[in-house]
Coordinates of C-alpha atoms in Angstrom, one line a residue:
M128 CA 140.2 215.1 143.1
Q129 CA 138.9 212.2 141.1
L130 CA 140.4 208.9 142.2
Y131 CA 140.9 206.1 139.7
P132 CA 141.6 202.5 141.0
A133 CA 143.8 200.8 138.3
I134 CA 143.3 197.4 136.8
D135 CA 146.2 196.4 134.6
M136 CA 145.6 193.3 132.5
K137 CA 148.1 190.8 131.2
G138 CA 147.2 187.4 129.9
G139 CA 143.6 187.9 131.2
K140 CA 144.8 188.5 134.7
C141 CA 145.0 191.5 137.0
V142 CA 148.7 192.4 137.5
R143 CA 151.1 195.2 138.4
L144 CA 154.4 195.9 136.7
T145 CA 157.4 197.7 138.2
Q146 CA 158.6 200.7 136.1
G147 CA 156.7 199.3 133.1
L148 CA 159.0 196.2 132.8
F149 CA 157.1 193.3 131.4
D150 CA 159.5 190.8 133.0
N151 CA 158.7 192.2 136.4
V152 CA 155.1 191.2 136.9
K153 CA 153.1 190.4 140.0
V154 CA 149.7 188.8 139.6
Y155 CA 147.0 190.0 142.1
S156 CA 143.9 188.3 140.6
D157 CA 143.0 185.8 137.9
T158 CA 139.8 187.6 137.4
P159 CA 140.0 191.4 136.7
A160 CA 136.2 191.7 136.9
D161 CA 136.3 190.6 140.5
M162 CA 138.8 193.4 141.3
A163 CA 136.6 195.9 139.5
K164 CA 133.6 194.9 141.5
L165 CA 135.6 195.1 144.7
W166 CA 136.7 198.7 144.0
V167 CA 133.2 199.8 143.1
E168 CA 131.8 198.2 146.2
Q169 CA 134.3 200.2 148.1
G170 CA 133.1 203.4 146.5
A171 CA 135.0 203.9 143.3
T172 CA 133.2 206.1 140.8
F173 CA 135.6 205.7 137.9
L174 CA 138.0 202.9 137.0
H175 CA 141.2 203.0 135.0
L176 CA 142.0 199.9 132.8
V177 CA 145.2 199.1 131.0
D178 CA 145.6 196.3 128.4
L179 CA 149.3 195.7 128.9
D180 CA 149.4 193.0 126.2
G181 CA 147.6 195.4 123.8
A182 CA 150.2 198.1 124.5
L183 CA 152.9 195.9 123.1
A184 CA 150.8 194.3 120.3
G185 CA 149.3 197.5 119.1
H186 CA 145.7 196.2 119.3
S187 CA 143.3 194.9 121.9
V188 CA 144.4 191.6 123.5
N189 CA 142.4 191.4 126.7
E190 CA 139.0 192.3 125.2
P191 CA 137.2 189.3 126.9
A192 CA 138.3 190.6 130.3
I193 CA 137.3 194.1 129.4
R194 CA 133.9 193.0 128.3
E195 CA 133.4 191.1 131.6
I196 CA 134.4 194.1 133.7
L197 CA 131.8 196.3 131.8
K198 CA 129.2 193.7 132.5
Q199 CA 129.9 193.6 136.2
V200 CA 130.2 197.3 137.0
S201 CA 128.1 200.4 136.1
V202 CA 130.6 203.2 136.9
P203 CA 132.5 205.0 134.1
V204 CA 135.6 203.2 132.8
Q205 CA 138.6 204.6 130.9
L206 CA 140.9 202.2 129.0
G207 CA 144.4 202.5 127.5
G208 CA 146.7 200.0 125.8
G209 CA 146.9 199.2 122.1
I210 CA 144.2 201.7 121.0
R211 CA 145.8 202.9 117.8
S212 CA 143.0 203.2 115.2
R213 CA 139.7 204.9 114.7
E214 CA 138.0 201.5 114.5
A215 CA 139.5 200.5 117.8
V216 CA 138.2 203.6 119.5
S217 CA 134.8 203.1 118.1
T218 CA 134.7 199.5 119.1
M219 CA 135.7 200.2 122.7
L220 CA 133.2 203.1 123.0
D221 CA 130.5 200.9 121.6
L222 CA 131.3 198.2 124.3
G223 CA 130.7 200.8 127.0
I224 CA 134.1 202.3 127.6
S225 CA 133.7 206.0 128.6
R226 CA 137.1 207.2 127.7
C227 CA 139.8 205.8 125.4
I228 CA 143.4 206.6 126.3
I229 CA 145.7 207.1 123.3
G230 CA 149.5 207.1 123.9
T231 CA 151.8 205.9 121.1
K232 CA 149.7 207.1 118.2
A233 CA 149.5 210.6 119.8
V234 CA 153.3 210.9 119.4
E235 CA 153.6 209.2 116.0
V236 CA 150.6 210.7 114.3
P237 CA 149.4 213.8 116.3
E238 CA 146.7 214.7 113.7
F239 CA 145.0 211.3 114.6
I240 CA 144.1 212.8 118.0
K241 CA 142.6 215.9 116.4
A242 CA 140.4 213.7 114.1
L243 CA 139.2 211.6 117.1
V244 CA 138.3 214.6 119.2
E245 CA 136.3 216.0 116.2
E246 CA 134.4 212.8 115.8
F247 CA 133.9 211.5 119.3
G248 CA 134.2 214.6 121.4
P249 CA 136.8 215.8 124.0
E250 CA 135.4 213.9 126.9
R251 CA 135.8 210.5 125.2
I252 CA 139.4 210.8 124.1
V253 CA 142.3 211.0 126.6
V254 CA 146.0 211.2 125.8
G255 CA 148.4 209.1 127.8
V256 CA 151.7 210.9 128.3
D257 CA 154.2 208.4 129.7
A258 CA 157.6 210.0 130.4
R259 CA 161.1 208.8 131.3
D260 CA 163.3 211.6 132.4
G261 CA 160.8 214.1 130.9
M262 CA 160.7 212.5 127.5
V263 CA 157.7 210.6 126.2
A264 CA 158.0 206.9 125.9
V265 CA 155.9 204.8 123.4
N266 CA 155.2 201.2 122.4
G267 CA 154.5 199.9 125.8
W268 CA 157.3 202.1 127.3
E269 CA 159.9 200.1 125.3
E270 CA 161.0 203.2 123.3
V271 CA 161.7 206.8 124.2
S272 CA 160.7 209.5 121.7
S273 CA 162.2 212.9 121.0
I274 CA 159.3 215.0 122.3
S275 CA 159.0 216.2 125.9
A276 CA 155.9 215.6 128.1
V277 CA 155.3 219.4 128.2
E278 CA 155.5 219.8 124.4
L279 CA 153.1 216.9 123.8
C280 CA 150.6 218.2 126.3
K281 CA 150.5 221.7 124.8
Q282 CA 150.2 220.2 121.3
M283 CA 147.3 218.0 122.4
K284 CA 145.5 221.0 123.9
T285 CA 145.4 222.7 120.6
F286 CA 143.5 219.7 119.3
G287 CA 140.8 220.0 122.0
I288 CA 142.1 217.4 124.4
R289 CA 141.0 218.1 128.0
H290 CA 142.3 215.1 129.9
I291 CA 145.9 213.8 130.2
V292 CA 147.0 210.7 132.1
Y293 CA 150.6 211.5 133.0
T294 CA 152.9 208.7 134.1
D295 CA 156.4 209.1 135.4
I296 CA 157.7 205.7 134.4
S297 CA 160.5 205.8 137.0
R298 CA 157.9 206.0 139.8
D299 CA 155.5 203.4 138.4
G300 CA 155.0 200.5 140.8
M301 CA 157.8 201.6 143.0
L302 CA 155.6 203.0 145.9
K303 CA 158.1 205.9 146.3
G304 CA 155.6 208.7 145.7
P305 CA 154.4 210.3 142.5
N306 CA 156.3 213.1 140.7
V307 CA 154.2 215.9 142.2
T308 CA 156.4 218.6 141.0
E309 CA 156.3 217.7 137.3
T310 CA 152.5 216.9 137.5
K311 CA 151.8 220.3 139.1
R312 CA 154.0 222.0 136.4
L313 CA 152.1 220.3 133.6
T314 CA 148.8 221.3 135.2
E315 CA 149.8 224.9 135.6
E316 CA 151.4 225.3 132.2
T317 CA 148.7 223.6 130.2
G318 CA 145.5 224.2 132.2
L319 CA 144.5 220.7 131.4
D320 CA 143.1 218.0 133.7
I321 CA 146.3 216.2 134.4
I322 CA 145.7 212.8 136.0
A323 CA 148.7 211.6 138.0
S324 CA 149.8 208.1 137.5
G325 CA 152.7 206.1 139.0
G326 CA 154.2 205.9 142.4
V327 CA 151.3 206.7 144.8
S328 CA 152.2 204.8 147.9
G329 CA 149.8 206.1 150.6
M330 CA 147.4 208.8 151.8
E331 CA 150.2 211.3 152.2
D332 CA 150.9 211.1 148.5
L333 CA 147.3 211.8 147.7
E334 CA 147.3 214.7 150.1
H335 CA 150.3 216.2 148.3
L336 CA 148.6 215.8 144.9
D337 CA 145.4 217.3 146.2
E338 CA 147.1 220.3 147.8
S339 CA 149.0 220.9 144.5
G340 CA 145.7 221.3 142.6
I341 CA 146.0 218.0 140.7
Q342 CA 142.6 217.0 139.4
G343 CA 142.9 213.2 139.4
A344 CA 145.1 210.4 140.6
I345 CA 145.4 206.7 139.6
I346 CA 146.0 204.3 142.4
G347 CA 147.4 200.9 141.7
K348 CA 149.9 199.0 143.7
A349 CA 149.1 200.9 146.9
L350 CA 145.6 199.5 146.8
Y351 CA 146.6 196.0 146.1
E352 CA 149.3 196.1 148.8
N353 CA 146.7 197.6 151.3
R354 CA 148.6 200.8 151.8
I355 CA 145.6 202.8 150.9
C356 CA 142.0 202.3 152.2
L357 CA 139.9 203.2 149.2
P358 CA 136.7 204.3 151.1
E359 CA 138.8 206.5 153.3
A360 CA 140.7 208.0 150.4
I361 CA 137.4 208.8 148.6
R362 CA 135.9 210.4 151.7
R363 CA 139.0 212.6 152.2
F364 CA 139.9 213.6 148.7
Q365 CA 137.1 212.9 146.2
R366 CA 134.9 215.9 146.9
V367 CA 131.7 216.5 144.9
G368 CA 131.9 220.3 145.0
V369 CA 129.3 221.6 147.5
F370 CA 128.9 220.8 151.2
T371 CA 126.4 223.6 152.2
G372 CA 124.3 222.4 155.0
W373 CA 120.7 221.6 154.3
E374 CA 119.6 224.3 156.7
S375 CA 121.2 226.9 154.6
L376 CA 119.2 226.0 151.5
K377 CA 115.9 227.8 150.7
K378 CA 113.2 225.1 150.3
N379 CA 109.8 225.3 148.6
P380 CA 106.6 225.2 150.7
D381 CA 106.8 221.4 150.7
G382 CA 110.3 221.5 152.3
L383 CA 112.0 220.4 149.0
I384 CA 114.6 221.9 146.7
P385 CA 114.5 221.4 142.9
V386 CA 117.5 219.9 141.2
I387 CA 118.4 220.4 137.6
V388 CA 120.5 217.5 136.3
Q389 CA 123.0 218.1 133.6
D390 CA 125.4 215.8 131.7
Y391 CA 128.9 216.6 132.8
E392 CA 130.4 215.8 129.4
N393 CA 128.3 217.7 127.0
Q394 CA 126.2 220.0 129.3
E395 CA 122.9 218.5 128.1
V396 CA 120.0 219.0 130.5
L397 CA 118.8 215.5 131.5
M398 CA 116.0 215.9 134.0
L399 CA 114.4 217.9 136.8
A400 CA 113.8 216.3 140.2
Y401 CA 113.4 217.2 143.9
M402 CA 115.4 216.5 147.0
N403 CA 114.5 216.5 150.7
E404 CA 117.1 216.6 153.4
Q405 CA 117.6 212.8 153.4
A406 CA 118.1 212.7 149.6
Y407 CA 120.5 215.6 149.9
E408 CA 122.6 213.9 152.6
E409 CA 122.6 210.5 150.8
T410 CA 123.7 212.2 147.6
L411 CA 126.7 213.8 149.3
E412 CA 127.6 210.7 151.2
S413 CA 127.3 208.1 148.3
K414 CA 128.3 210.4 145.3
K415 CA 125.2 209.0 143.6
M416 CA 122.1 211.0 142.9
H417 CA 119.2 210.5 145.3
Y418 CA 115.8 212.2 145.1
Y419 CA 112.4 212.5 146.8
S420 CA 109.4 211.4 144.7
R421 CA 106.5 213.7 145.2
S422 CA 104.0 211.3 143.6
R423 CA 105.1 208.2 145.6
K424 CA 106.1 210.3 148.7
S425 CA 109.2 208.3 149.1
Q426 CA 113.0 208.4 148.7
W427 CA 114.7 206.9 145.6
Q428 CA 118.1 206.5 144.2
K429 CA 118.4 207.1 140.4
G430 CA 119.3 203.8 138.9
E431 CA 118.4 201.5 141.8
T432 CA 116.0 199.5 139.6
S433 CA 117.1 200.4 136.1
G434 CA 120.9 200.4 136.6
H435 CA 120.9 204.0 135.0
F436 CA 122.9 205.5 137.9
Q437 CA 123.9 209.1 138.0
Y438 CA 127.4 209.6 139.5
V439 CA 128.0 213.1 140.9
K440 CA 130.8 215.0 139.3
E441 CA 129.8 218.4 140.7
L442 CA 127.1 220.1 142.6
R443 CA 126.3 223.8 142.2
L444 CA 124.0 226.1 144.1
D445 CA 122.3 229.1 142.4
C446 CA 122.5 232.7 143.5
D447 CA 119.3 232.5 145.6
S448 CA 120.2 229.2 147.3
D449 CA 116.9 227.7 146.2
T450 CA 117.9 225.5 143.2
L451 CA 120.7 222.9 142.8
L452 CA 122.5 222.1 139.6
A453 CA 123.9 218.5 139.6
R454 CA 126.4 217.8 136.9
V455 CA 126.6 214.0 136.6
E456 CA 128.1 211.0 134.7
Q457 CA 124.9 209.5 133.4
V458 CA 124.8 205.7 132.8
G459 CA 122.2 204.9 130.2
A460 CA 119.0 206.9 129.9
A461 CA 117.9 209.6 132.4
C462 CA 114.3 209.5 131.4
H463 CA 111.9 206.7 132.5
T464 CA 110.8 206.5 128.8
G465 CA 114.2 205.3 127.8
A466 CA 115.2 208.6 126.3
R467 CA 118.6 210.0 127.2
S468 CA 117.0 213.3 128.4
C469 CA 113.5 214.0 129.7
F470 CA 113.4 217.0 127.5
F471 CA 113.1 215.3 124.1
R472 CA 109.8 217.0 123.0
K473 CA 110.2 220.2 121.1
L474 CA 107.5 222.8 121.2
E475 CA 107.0 225.0 118.2
P476 CA 106.0 228.6 118.6
R477 CA 102.6 229.7 117.3

Protein backbone atom coordinates (compact mmCIF):
# COMPACT_ATOMS: atom_id res chain seq x y z
CA MET A 1 0.00 0.00 0.00
CA GLN A 2 1.44 3.35 -1.05
CA LEU A 3 1.42 5.94 1.74
CA TYR A 4 1.02 9.64 0.92
CA PRO A 5 1.85 12.21 3.62
CA ALA A 6 -0.44 15.19 3.02
CA ILE A 7 0.55 18.84 2.86
CA ASP A 8 -2.48 21.12 2.64
CA MET A 9 -1.66 24.73 1.84
CA LYS A 10 -3.63 27.85 2.70
CA GLY A 11 -2.17 31.33 2.59
CA GLY A 12 1.27 29.83 1.95
CA LYS A 13 1.13 27.82 5.17
CA CYS A 14 0.75 24.14 5.96
CA VAL A 15 -2.67 23.64 7.55
CA ARG A 16 -5.36 21.07 8.21
CA LEU A 17 -9.10 21.60 7.89
CA THR A 18 -11.85 19.72 9.70
CA GLN A 19 -14.51 18.25 7.38
CA GLY A 20 -13.33 20.61 4.65
CA LEU A 21 -14.54 23.70 6.49
CA PHE A 22 -12.43 26.73 5.63
CA ASP A 23 -13.36 28.45 8.89
CA ASN A 24 -11.98 25.50 10.89
CA VAL A 25 -8.27 25.76 10.18
CA LYS A 26 -5.24 24.72 12.22
CA VAL A 27 -1.79 25.88 11.12
CA TYR A 28 1.04 23.35 11.55
CA SER A 29 3.86 25.14 9.75
CA ASP A 30 4.54 28.49 8.13
CA THR A 31 6.79 26.72 5.64
CA PRO A 32 5.23 23.78 3.74
CA ALA A 33 8.61 22.92 2.17
CA ASP A 34 10.01 22.18 5.63
CA MET A 35 7.20 19.70 6.24
CA ALA A 36 7.84 18.09 2.86
CA LYS A 37 11.53 17.66 3.70
CA LEU A 38 10.64 16.18 7.09
CA TRP A 39 8.34 13.53 5.64
CA VAL A 40 10.88 12.60 2.96
CA GLU A 41 13.62 12.35 5.57
CA GLN A 42 11.36 9.95 7.44
CA GLY A 43 11.01 7.73 4.39
CA ALA A 44 8.10 9.13 2.35
CA THR A 45 8.32 8.07 -1.31
CA PHE A 46 5.31 10.07 -2.57
CA LEU A 47 3.75 13.32 -1.31
CA HIS A 48 0.16 14.57 -1.59
CA LEU A 49 -0.27 18.35 -1.92
CA VAL A 50 -3.51 20.31 -1.84
CA ASP A 51 -3.85 23.98 -2.78
CA LEU A 52 -6.87 24.79 -0.60
CA ASP A 53 -7.06 28.40 -1.75
CA GLY A 54 -6.87 27.18 -5.33
CA ALA A 55 -9.79 24.81 -4.77
CA LEU A 56 -11.99 27.79 -3.97
CA ALA A 57 -10.51 30.23 -6.47
CA GLY A 58 -10.47 27.79 -9.38
CA HIS A 59 -6.81 28.42 -10.17
CA SER A 60 -3.42 27.98 -8.51
CA VAL A 61 -2.91 30.29 -5.53
CA ASN A 62 -0.07 28.66 -3.60
CA GLU A 63 2.29 28.16 -6.54
CA PRO A 64 5.30 29.76 -4.76
CA ALA A 65 4.98 27.22 -1.93
CA ILE A 66 4.56 24.40 -4.46
CA ARG A 67 7.69 25.49 -6.34
CA GLU A 68 9.70 25.56 -3.11
CA ILE A 69 8.56 22.05 -2.17
CA LEU A 70 9.62 20.75 -5.58
CA LYS A 71 13.03 22.36 -5.11
CA GLN A 72 13.51 20.76 -1.70
CA VAL A 73 12.45 17.15 -2.38
CA SER A 74 13.08 14.65 -5.16
CA VAL A 75 10.26 12.19 -4.51
CA PRO A 76 7.15 12.16 -6.76
CA VAL A 77 4.45 14.66 -5.82
CA GLN A 78 0.75 14.72 -6.67
CA LEU A 79 -1.22 17.96 -6.47
CA GLY A 80 -4.87 18.88 -6.28
CA GLY A 81 -6.81 22.11 -5.83
CA GLY A 82 -7.88 24.55 -8.50
CA ILE A 83 -6.52 22.63 -11.51
CA ARG A 84 -9.32 23.20 -14.00
CA SER A 85 -7.70 23.85 -17.38
CA ARG A 86 -5.38 22.09 -19.78
CA GLU A 87 -2.90 24.95 -19.35
CA ALA A 88 -2.92 24.55 -15.56
CA VAL A 89 -2.17 20.84 -15.89
CA SER A 90 0.66 21.50 -18.35
CA THR A 91 2.14 24.19 -16.11
CA MET A 92 2.15 21.97 -13.04
CA LEU A 93 3.62 19.00 -14.87
CA ASP A 94 6.32 21.27 -16.30
CA LEU A 95 7.12 22.46 -12.77
CA GLY A 96 7.80 18.86 -11.76
CA ILE A 97 4.48 17.66 -10.39
CA SER A 98 4.11 13.94 -11.13
CA ARG A 99 0.31 13.75 -10.99
CA CYS A 100 -2.40 16.39 -11.24
CA ILE A 101 -5.61 15.70 -9.34
CA ILE A 102 -8.78 16.99 -10.99
CA GLY A 103 -11.98 17.19 -8.96
CA THR A 104 -14.61 19.78 -9.83
CA LYS A 105 -13.93 19.78 -13.58
CA ALA A 106 -14.32 15.99 -13.72
CA VAL A 107 -17.92 16.42 -12.60
CA GLU A 108 -18.77 19.54 -14.58
CA VAL A 109 -17.05 18.59 -17.87
CA PRO A 110 -16.25 14.84 -17.84
CA GLU A 111 -14.88 14.92 -21.41
CA PHE A 112 -12.15 17.22 -20.13
CA ILE A 113 -10.63 14.27 -18.29
CA LYS A 114 -10.69 12.12 -21.40
CA ALA A 115 -8.77 14.78 -23.32
CA LEU A 116 -6.19 15.13 -20.55
CA VAL A 117 -5.57 11.38 -20.39
CA GLU A 118 -5.13 11.25 -24.14
CA GLU A 119 -2.61 14.10 -24.07
CA PHE A 120 -0.65 13.50 -20.87
CA GLY A 121 -1.22 9.80 -20.15
CA PRO A 122 -3.13 7.90 -17.45
CA GLU A 123 -0.31 8.06 -14.91
CA ARG A 124 -0.23 11.86 -14.86
CA ILE A 125 -3.95 12.52 -14.36
CA VAL A 126 -5.81 11.54 -11.17
CA VAL A 127 -9.44 12.21 -10.41
CA GLY A 128 -10.36 13.43 -6.94
CA VAL A 129 -13.70 12.06 -5.81
CA ASP A 130 -14.81 13.91 -2.68
CA ALA A 131 -18.12 12.66 -1.36
CA ARG A 132 -20.62 13.70 1.25
CA ASP A 133 -23.19 10.97 2.02
CA GLY A 134 -22.11 9.16 -1.13
CA MET A 135 -22.62 12.15 -3.44
CA VAL A 136 -19.71 14.01 -5.04
CA ALA A 137 -18.93 17.50 -3.72
CA VAL A 138 -17.30 20.21 -5.86
CA ASN A 139 -15.85 23.74 -5.64
CA GLY A 140 -13.79 23.24 -2.52
CA TRP A 141 -16.50 20.95 -1.07
CA GLU A 142 -18.87 23.91 -0.89
CA GLU A 143 -21.44 22.34 -3.25
CA VAL A 144 -22.84 18.80 -3.60
CA SER A 145 -23.48 17.49 -7.12
CA SER A 146 -26.13 15.05 -8.35
CA ILE A 147 -23.66 12.25 -9.24
CA SER A 148 -22.62 9.49 -6.86
CA ALA A 149 -19.02 8.54 -6.14
CA VAL A 150 -19.49 5.10 -7.72
CA GLU A 151 -21.00 6.54 -10.90
CA LEU A 152 -18.20 9.06 -11.30
CA CYS A 153 -15.47 6.45 -10.76
CA LYS A 154 -16.97 4.12 -13.36
CA GLN A 155 -17.31 6.96 -15.85
CA MET A 156 -13.72 8.03 -15.31
CA LYS A 157 -12.52 4.46 -15.87
CA THR A 158 -14.00 4.52 -19.37
CA PHE A 159 -11.77 7.56 -20.05
CA GLY A 160 -8.62 5.67 -19.07
CA ILE A 161 -8.24 6.93 -15.51
CA ARG A 162 -6.30 4.52 -13.26
CA HIS A 163 -6.00 6.42 -9.99
CA ILE A 164 -8.75 7.91 -7.82
CA VAL A 165 -8.29 9.88 -4.60
CA TYR A 166 -11.46 9.15 -2.64
CA THR A 167 -12.33 11.38 0.29
CA ASP A 168 -15.27 10.90 2.62
CA ILE A 169 -15.71 14.51 3.69
CA SER A 170 -17.46 13.60 6.91
CA ARG A 171 -14.29 11.79 8.04
CA ASP A 172 -11.74 14.37 6.91
CA GLY A 173 -9.72 15.79 9.78
CA MET A 174 -11.91 14.07 12.37
CA LEU A 175 -9.43 11.29 13.33
CA LYS A 176 -12.35 8.86 13.58
CA GLY A 177 -11.16 6.38 10.98
CA PRO A 178 -11.54 6.26 7.19
CA ASN A 179 -14.62 4.92 5.43
CA VAL A 180 -13.08 1.51 4.80
CA THR A 181 -16.34 -0.06 3.64
CA GLU A 182 -17.02 2.47 0.90
CA THR A 183 -13.38 2.64 -0.18
CA LYS A 184 -13.26 -1.15 -0.48
CA ARG A 185 -16.52 -1.14 -2.45
CA LEU A 186 -15.16 1.41 -4.91
CA THR A 187 -11.99 -0.65 -5.31
CA GLU A 188 -13.86 -3.89 -5.96
CA GLU A 189 -16.55 -2.44 -8.22
CA THR A 190 -14.22 -0.36 -10.40
CA GLY A 191 -10.90 -2.21 -10.32
CA LEU A 192 -9.18 1.18 -10.03
CA ASP A 193 -6.38 2.23 -7.70
CA ILE A 194 -8.53 3.89 -5.03
CA ILE A 195 -6.45 6.03 -2.68
CA ALA A 196 -8.19 6.48 0.66
CA SER A 197 -8.28 9.99 2.07
CA GLY A 198 -9.87 11.38 5.21
CA GLY A 199 -10.11 10.11 8.77
CA VAL A 200 -6.94 8.03 9.19
CA SER A 201 -6.25 8.26 12.90
CA GLY A 202 -3.65 5.60 13.64
CA MET A 203 -1.87 2.42 12.64
CA GLU A 204 -5.01 0.35 13.15
CA ASP A 205 -6.80 2.32 10.43
CA LEU A 206 -3.91 1.68 8.02
CA GLU A 207 -4.06 -2.00 8.91
CA HIS A 208 -7.79 -2.12 8.08
CA LEU A 209 -7.20 -0.41 4.73
CA ASP A 210 -4.31 -2.73 3.90
CA GLU A 211 -6.30 -5.84 4.80
CA SER A 212 -9.16 -4.61 2.58
CA GLY A 213 -6.91 -4.46 -0.47
CA ILE A 214 -6.79 -0.66 -0.68
CA GLN A 215 -3.83 0.42 -2.82
CA GLY A 216 -3.05 3.76 -1.20
CA ALA A 217 -3.73 5.93 1.82
CA ILE A 218 -3.26 9.65 2.42
CA ILE A 219 -2.18 10.51 5.95
CA GLY A 220 -2.70 14.04 7.22
CA LYS A 221 -3.72 15.08 10.69
CA ALA A 222 -2.61 11.78 12.25
CA LEU A 223 0.97 12.59 11.25
CA TYR A 224 0.83 16.16 12.47
CA GLU A 225 -0.74 15.10 15.77
CA ASN A 226 1.91 12.37 16.23
CA ARG A 227 -0.63 9.56 16.16
CA ILE A 228 1.28 7.78 13.39
CA CYS A 229 5.03 7.27 13.19
CA LEU A 230 5.72 7.53 9.46
CA PRO A 231 8.87 5.34 9.35
CA GLU A 232 7.05 2.57 11.20
CA ALA A 233 3.98 2.87 8.95
CA ILE A 234 6.17 2.65 5.85
CA ARG A 235 7.98 -0.39 7.23
CA ARG A 236 4.72 -2.19 8.00
CA PHE A 237 2.49 -1.28 5.08
CA GLN A 238 4.47 0.08 2.13
CA ARG A 239 5.81 -3.12 0.66
CA VAL A 240 7.82 -3.10 -2.55
CA GLY A 241 6.59 -6.46 -3.76
CA VAL A 242 9.34 -9.05 -3.30
CA PHE A 243 11.07 -10.19 -0.13
CA THR A 244 12.77 -13.35 -1.38
CA GLY A 245 15.96 -13.92 0.58
CA TRP A 246 19.25 -13.34 -1.22
CA GLU A 247 20.22 -16.95 -0.68
CA SER A 248 17.23 -18.06 -2.81
CA LEU A 249 18.40 -16.11 -5.88
CA LYS A 250 20.60 -17.66 -8.56
CA LYS A 251 23.70 -15.51 -8.92
CA ASN A 252 26.16 -15.35 -11.81
CA PRO A 253 29.76 -16.59 -11.35
CA ASP A 254 30.68 -13.21 -9.80
CA GLY A 255 27.97 -13.58 -7.14
CA LEU A 256 25.79 -10.89 -8.74
CA ILE A 257 22.28 -10.81 -10.16
CA PRO A 258 21.30 -8.66 -13.17
CA VAL A 259 18.54 -6.10 -12.73
CA ILE A 260 16.40 -4.81 -15.58
CA VAL A 261 15.01 -1.39 -14.63
CA GLN A 262 11.67 -0.30 -16.08
CA ASP A 263 9.64 2.91 -15.79
CA TYR A 264 6.59 2.11 -13.69
CA GLU A 265 4.35 4.56 -15.56
CA ASN A 266 4.99 3.75 -19.22
CA GLN A 267 6.94 0.45 -19.04
CA GLU A 268 9.96 1.93 -20.83
CA VAL A 269 13.15 -0.07 -20.19
CA LEU A 270 15.58 2.39 -18.59
CA MET A 271 18.78 0.52 -17.82
CA LEU A 272 20.51 -2.72 -16.85
CA ALA A 273 22.63 -2.97 -13.73
CA TYR A 274 23.80 -5.54 -11.17
CA MET A 275 23.24 -6.18 -7.48
CA ASN A 276 25.21 -8.00 -4.85
CA GLU A 277 23.71 -8.98 -1.51
CA GLN A 278 24.37 -5.59 0.11
CA ALA A 279 22.76 -3.67 -2.75
CA TYR A 280 19.78 -6.01 -2.68
CA GLU A 281 19.21 -5.59 1.05
CA GLU A 282 19.70 -1.81 0.93
CA THR A 283 17.18 -1.56 -1.92
CA LEU A 284 14.56 -3.46 0.07
CA GLU A 285 15.24 -1.44 3.20
CA SER A 286 15.34 2.07 1.67
CA LYS A 287 12.86 1.61 -1.23
CA LYS A 288 15.52 3.26 -3.44
CA MET A 289 17.55 1.37 -6.03
CA HIS A 290 21.09 0.38 -5.02
CA TYR A 291 23.57 -1.44 -7.25
CA TYR A 292 27.06 -2.91 -7.39
CA SER A 293 29.45 -1.34 -9.91
CA ARG A 294 31.54 -4.01 -11.61
CA SER A 295 33.97 -1.44 -13.02
CA ARG A 296 34.50 0.46 -9.75
CA LYS A 297 34.01 -2.65 -7.60
CA SER A 298 31.89 -0.69 -5.15
CA GLN A 299 28.33 -0.10 -3.97
CA TRP A 300 26.30 2.82 -5.28
CA GLN A 301 22.84 4.26 -4.91
CA LYS A 302 21.23 5.54 -8.08
CA GLY A 303 20.94 9.31 -7.77
CA GLU A 304 23.34 9.78 -4.86
CA THR A 305 25.39 12.30 -6.87
CA SER A 306 23.04 13.28 -9.71
CA GLY A 307 19.78 13.48 -7.77
CA HIS A 308 18.21 11.13 -10.34
CA PHE A 309 16.87 8.70 -7.76
CA GLN A 310 14.90 5.57 -8.60
CA TYR A 311 12.06 4.92 -6.15
CA VAL A 312 10.99 1.29 -6.03
CA LYS A 313 7.38 0.69 -6.98
CA GLU A 314 7.64 -3.06 -7.53
CA LEU A 315 10.24 -5.80 -7.71
CA ARG A 316 9.70 -8.96 -9.74
CA LEU A 317 11.72 -12.15 -10.02
CA ASP A 318 11.88 -14.12 -13.26
CA CYS A 319 10.93 -17.81 -13.60
CA ASP A 320 14.54 -19.01 -13.21
CA SER A 321 15.22 -16.79 -10.16
CA ASP A 322 18.31 -15.38 -11.84
CA THR A 323 17.10 -11.93 -12.99
CA LEU A 324 15.24 -9.11 -11.24
CA LEU A 325 12.83 -6.66 -12.85
CA ALA A 326 12.66 -3.38 -10.95
CA ARG A 327 9.72 -1.13 -11.80
CA VAL A 328 10.59 2.33 -10.56
CA GLU A 329 9.56 5.95 -10.34
CA GLN A 330 12.48 7.56 -12.16
CA VAL A 331 13.51 11.09 -11.24
CA GLY A 332 15.22 12.75 -14.19
CA ALA A 333 17.48 10.69 -16.45
CA ALA A 334 18.40 7.05 -15.94
CA CYS A 335 21.44 7.12 -18.22
CA HIS A 336 24.72 8.77 -17.23
CA THR A 337 24.69 10.54 -20.64
CA GLY A 338 21.60 12.48 -19.60
CA ALA A 339 19.24 10.40 -21.71
CA ARG A 340 16.03 9.19 -20.13
CA SER A 341 16.91 5.58 -21.01
CA CYS A 342 20.26 3.91 -21.62
CA PHE A 343 18.71 2.25 -24.67
CA PHE A 344 18.53 5.30 -26.91
CA ARG A 345 20.59 3.96 -29.86
CA LYS A 346 18.66 2.10 -32.49
CA LEU A 347 20.41 -0.61 -34.50
CA GLU A 348 19.27 -1.13 -38.05
CA PRO A 349 19.23 -4.68 -39.49
CA ARG A 350 21.62 -5.43 -42.37
